[in-house]
mmCIF file of C-alpha atoms in Angstrom:
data_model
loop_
_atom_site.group_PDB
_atom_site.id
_atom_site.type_symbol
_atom_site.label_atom_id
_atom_site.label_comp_id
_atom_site.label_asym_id
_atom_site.label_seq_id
_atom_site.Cartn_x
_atom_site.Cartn_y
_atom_site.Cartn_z
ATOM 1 C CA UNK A 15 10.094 29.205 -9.045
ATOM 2 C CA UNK A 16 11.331 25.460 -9.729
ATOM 3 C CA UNK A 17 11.717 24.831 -6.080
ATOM 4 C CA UNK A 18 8.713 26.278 -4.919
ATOM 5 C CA UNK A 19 6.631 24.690 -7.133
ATOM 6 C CA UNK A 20 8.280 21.356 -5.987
ATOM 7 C CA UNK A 21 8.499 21.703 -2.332
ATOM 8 C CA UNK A 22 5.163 19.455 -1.812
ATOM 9 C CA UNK A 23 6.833 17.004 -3.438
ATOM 10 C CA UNK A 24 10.090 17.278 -1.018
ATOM 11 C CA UNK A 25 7.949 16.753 1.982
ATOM 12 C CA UNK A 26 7.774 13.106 0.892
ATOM 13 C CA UNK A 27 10.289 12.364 -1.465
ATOM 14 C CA UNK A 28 13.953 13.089 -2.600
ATOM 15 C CA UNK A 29 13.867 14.467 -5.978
ATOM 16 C CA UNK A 30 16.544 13.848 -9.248
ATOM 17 C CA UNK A 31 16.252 15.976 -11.709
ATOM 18 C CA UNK A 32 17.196 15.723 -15.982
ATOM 19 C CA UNK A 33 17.185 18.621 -18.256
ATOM 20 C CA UNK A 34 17.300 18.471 -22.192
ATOM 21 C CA UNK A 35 17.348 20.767 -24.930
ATOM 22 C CA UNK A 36 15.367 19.296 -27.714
ATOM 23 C CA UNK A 37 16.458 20.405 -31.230
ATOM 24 C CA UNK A 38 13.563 23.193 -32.199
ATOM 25 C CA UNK A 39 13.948 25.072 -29.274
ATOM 26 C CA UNK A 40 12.148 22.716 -26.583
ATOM 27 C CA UNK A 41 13.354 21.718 -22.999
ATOM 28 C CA UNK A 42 12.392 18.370 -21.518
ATOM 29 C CA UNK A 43 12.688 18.757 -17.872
ATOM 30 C CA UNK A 44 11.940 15.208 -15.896
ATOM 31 C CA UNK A 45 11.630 15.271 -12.403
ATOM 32 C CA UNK A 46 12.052 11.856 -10.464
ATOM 33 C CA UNK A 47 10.872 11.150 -7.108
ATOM 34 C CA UNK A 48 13.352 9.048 -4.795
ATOM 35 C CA UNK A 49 12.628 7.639 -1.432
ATOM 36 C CA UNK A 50 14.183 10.301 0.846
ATOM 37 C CA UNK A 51 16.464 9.512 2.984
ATOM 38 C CA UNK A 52 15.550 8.385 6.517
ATOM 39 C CA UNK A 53 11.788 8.006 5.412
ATOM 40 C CA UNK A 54 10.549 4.993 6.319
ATOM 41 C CA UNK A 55 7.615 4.008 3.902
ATOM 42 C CA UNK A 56 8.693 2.250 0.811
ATOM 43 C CA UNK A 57 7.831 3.948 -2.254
ATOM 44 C CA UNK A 58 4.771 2.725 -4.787
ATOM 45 C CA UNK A 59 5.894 2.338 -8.546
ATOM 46 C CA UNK A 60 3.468 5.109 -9.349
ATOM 47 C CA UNK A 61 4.746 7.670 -6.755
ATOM 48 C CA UNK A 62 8.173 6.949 -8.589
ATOM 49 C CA UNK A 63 6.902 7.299 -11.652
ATOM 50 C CA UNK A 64 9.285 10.262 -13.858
ATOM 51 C CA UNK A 65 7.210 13.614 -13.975
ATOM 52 C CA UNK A 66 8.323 15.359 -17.591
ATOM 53 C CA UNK A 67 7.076 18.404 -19.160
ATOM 54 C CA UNK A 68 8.634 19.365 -22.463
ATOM 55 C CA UNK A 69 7.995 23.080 -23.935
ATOM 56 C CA UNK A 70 10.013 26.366 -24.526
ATOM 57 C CA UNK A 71 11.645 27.319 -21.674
ATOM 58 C CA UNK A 72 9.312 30.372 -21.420
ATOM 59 C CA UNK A 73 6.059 28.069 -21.454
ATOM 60 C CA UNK A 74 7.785 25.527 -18.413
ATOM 61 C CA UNK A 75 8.521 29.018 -16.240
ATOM 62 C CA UNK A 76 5.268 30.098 -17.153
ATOM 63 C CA UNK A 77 4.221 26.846 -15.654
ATOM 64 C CA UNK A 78 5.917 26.610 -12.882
ATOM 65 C CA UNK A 79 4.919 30.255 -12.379
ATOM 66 C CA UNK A 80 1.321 28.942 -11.583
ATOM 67 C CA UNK A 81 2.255 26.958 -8.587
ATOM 68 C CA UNK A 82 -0.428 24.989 -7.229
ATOM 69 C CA UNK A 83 -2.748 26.149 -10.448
ATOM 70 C CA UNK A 84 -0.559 24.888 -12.626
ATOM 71 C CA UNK A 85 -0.321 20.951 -13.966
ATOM 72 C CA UNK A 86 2.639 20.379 -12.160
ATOM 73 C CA UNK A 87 1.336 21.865 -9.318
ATOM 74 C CA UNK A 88 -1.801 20.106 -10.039
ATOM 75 C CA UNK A 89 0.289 16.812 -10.675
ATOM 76 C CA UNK A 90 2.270 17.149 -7.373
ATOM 77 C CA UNK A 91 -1.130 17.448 -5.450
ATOM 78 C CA UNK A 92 -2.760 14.565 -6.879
ATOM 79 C CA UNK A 93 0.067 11.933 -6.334
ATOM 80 C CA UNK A 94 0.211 13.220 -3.047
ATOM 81 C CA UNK A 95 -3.184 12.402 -2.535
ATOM 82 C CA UNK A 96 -3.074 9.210 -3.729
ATOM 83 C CA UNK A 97 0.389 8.497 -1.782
ATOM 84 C CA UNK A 98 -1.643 9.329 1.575
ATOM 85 C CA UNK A 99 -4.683 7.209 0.721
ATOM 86 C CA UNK A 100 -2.422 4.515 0.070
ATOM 87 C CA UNK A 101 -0.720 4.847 3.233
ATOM 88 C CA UNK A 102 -4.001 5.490 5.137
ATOM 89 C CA UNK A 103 -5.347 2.037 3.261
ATOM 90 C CA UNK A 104 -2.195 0.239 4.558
ATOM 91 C CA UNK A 105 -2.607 1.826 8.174
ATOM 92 C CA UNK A 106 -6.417 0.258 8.398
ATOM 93 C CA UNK A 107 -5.411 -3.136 6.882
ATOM 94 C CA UNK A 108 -2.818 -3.620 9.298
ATOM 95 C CA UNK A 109 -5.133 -2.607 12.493
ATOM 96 C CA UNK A 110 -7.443 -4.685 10.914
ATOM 97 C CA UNK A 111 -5.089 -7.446 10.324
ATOM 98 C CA UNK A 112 -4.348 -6.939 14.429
ATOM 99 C CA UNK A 113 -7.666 -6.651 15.645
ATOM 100 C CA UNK A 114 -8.315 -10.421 13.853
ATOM 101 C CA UNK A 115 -5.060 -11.389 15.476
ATOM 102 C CA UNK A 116 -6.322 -10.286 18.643
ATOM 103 C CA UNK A 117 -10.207 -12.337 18.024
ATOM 104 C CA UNK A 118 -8.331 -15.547 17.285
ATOM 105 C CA UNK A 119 -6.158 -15.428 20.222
ATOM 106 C CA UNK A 120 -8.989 -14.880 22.688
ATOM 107 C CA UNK A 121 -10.942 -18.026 20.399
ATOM 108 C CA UNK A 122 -8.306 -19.943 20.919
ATOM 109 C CA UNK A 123 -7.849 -19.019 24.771
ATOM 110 C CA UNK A 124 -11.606 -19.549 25.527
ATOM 111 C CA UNK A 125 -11.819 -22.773 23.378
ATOM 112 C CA UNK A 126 -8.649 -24.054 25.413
ATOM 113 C CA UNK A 127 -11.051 -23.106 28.720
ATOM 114 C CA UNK A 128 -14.130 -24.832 27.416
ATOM 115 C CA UNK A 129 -11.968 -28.019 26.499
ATOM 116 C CA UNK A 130 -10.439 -28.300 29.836
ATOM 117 C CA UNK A 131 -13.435 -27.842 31.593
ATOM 118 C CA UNK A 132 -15.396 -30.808 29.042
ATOM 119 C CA UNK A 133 -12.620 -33.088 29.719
ATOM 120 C CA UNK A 134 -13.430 -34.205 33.384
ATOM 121 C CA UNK A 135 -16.942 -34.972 32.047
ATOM 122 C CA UNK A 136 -17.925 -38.283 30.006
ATOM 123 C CA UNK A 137 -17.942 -38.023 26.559
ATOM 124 C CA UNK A 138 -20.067 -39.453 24.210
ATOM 125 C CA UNK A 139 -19.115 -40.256 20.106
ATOM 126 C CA UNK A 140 -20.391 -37.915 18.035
ATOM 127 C CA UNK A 141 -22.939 -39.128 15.988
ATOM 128 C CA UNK A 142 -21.071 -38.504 13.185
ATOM 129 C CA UNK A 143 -17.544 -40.331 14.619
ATOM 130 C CA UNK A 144 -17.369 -43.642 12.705
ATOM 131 C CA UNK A 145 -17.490 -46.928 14.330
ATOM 132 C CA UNK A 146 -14.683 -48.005 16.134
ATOM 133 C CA UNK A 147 -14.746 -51.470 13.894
ATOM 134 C CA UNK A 148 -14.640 -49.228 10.752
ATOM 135 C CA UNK A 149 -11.371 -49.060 8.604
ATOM 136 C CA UNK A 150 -10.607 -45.863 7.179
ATOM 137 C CA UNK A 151 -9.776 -47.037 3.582
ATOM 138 C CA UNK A 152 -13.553 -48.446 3.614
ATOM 139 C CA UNK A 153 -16.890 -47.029 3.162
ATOM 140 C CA UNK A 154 -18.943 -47.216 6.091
ATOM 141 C CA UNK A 155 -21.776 -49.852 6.522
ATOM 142 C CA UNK A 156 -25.293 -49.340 8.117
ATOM 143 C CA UNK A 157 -25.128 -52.835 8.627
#
């Protein structure tokens, strides 16, 4: 039932496992998620993050048992969740982060158009160019 319960989690990840008997009778079983091999997304910290459970033995199978109903199960889909709205978020900031790419280069192309175009005609000092006697280390004058 261990693997079943954990095989959304091996869609994404590689998984290490550490199992401890506790001195009354408990088991600590940690699960932690890996970056699987050949996947090419990098890992968040919290999709890394251990997954323990510590009970009997007979509450954890019981647990397990549950599949998807149980917290594991319920843990698993969650993180999951999150995991693909994190890599949905990245997906739309980096079309986004294109798309602006794309704006400034055609700016930048029509602004090198209207330039060339102004250049054959006269141009006059904009009004707020400072005087060609002015020094740049001084304030201007209006007299």
């Amino acid at each position: 039932m261990l693997i079943a319960s954990l095989l959304p989690l091996l869609d994404r990840y590689s998984l290490g496992f550490d199992l401890v008997a506790g001195p009354d009778g408990t088991v600590t079983l940690t699960v932690i998620p890996r970056n699987a091999e050949g996947k090419a997304h990098s890992l968040e910290s919290g999709e890394t993050r251990p997954i323990s459970i510590t009970a009997a033995a007979a509450e954890i199978d019981a647990e397990l048992a549950k599949g998807a109903d149980g917290a594991l199960g319920q843990l698993i889909t969650t993180r999951k969740t999150l995991a693909d709205q994190i890599a949905e978020q990245r997906e739309t900031a980096e079309a986004a982060r294109v798309a602006s790419a794309e704006v400034a280069k055609a700016k930048a192309a029509s602004a090198t158009t209207r330039s060339s175009t102004s250049a054959s005609a006269p141009t006059a000092p904009a009004p707020s160019a400072l005087p060609a006697e002015a020094k740049s280390d001084e304030p201007a004058s209006l007299w």
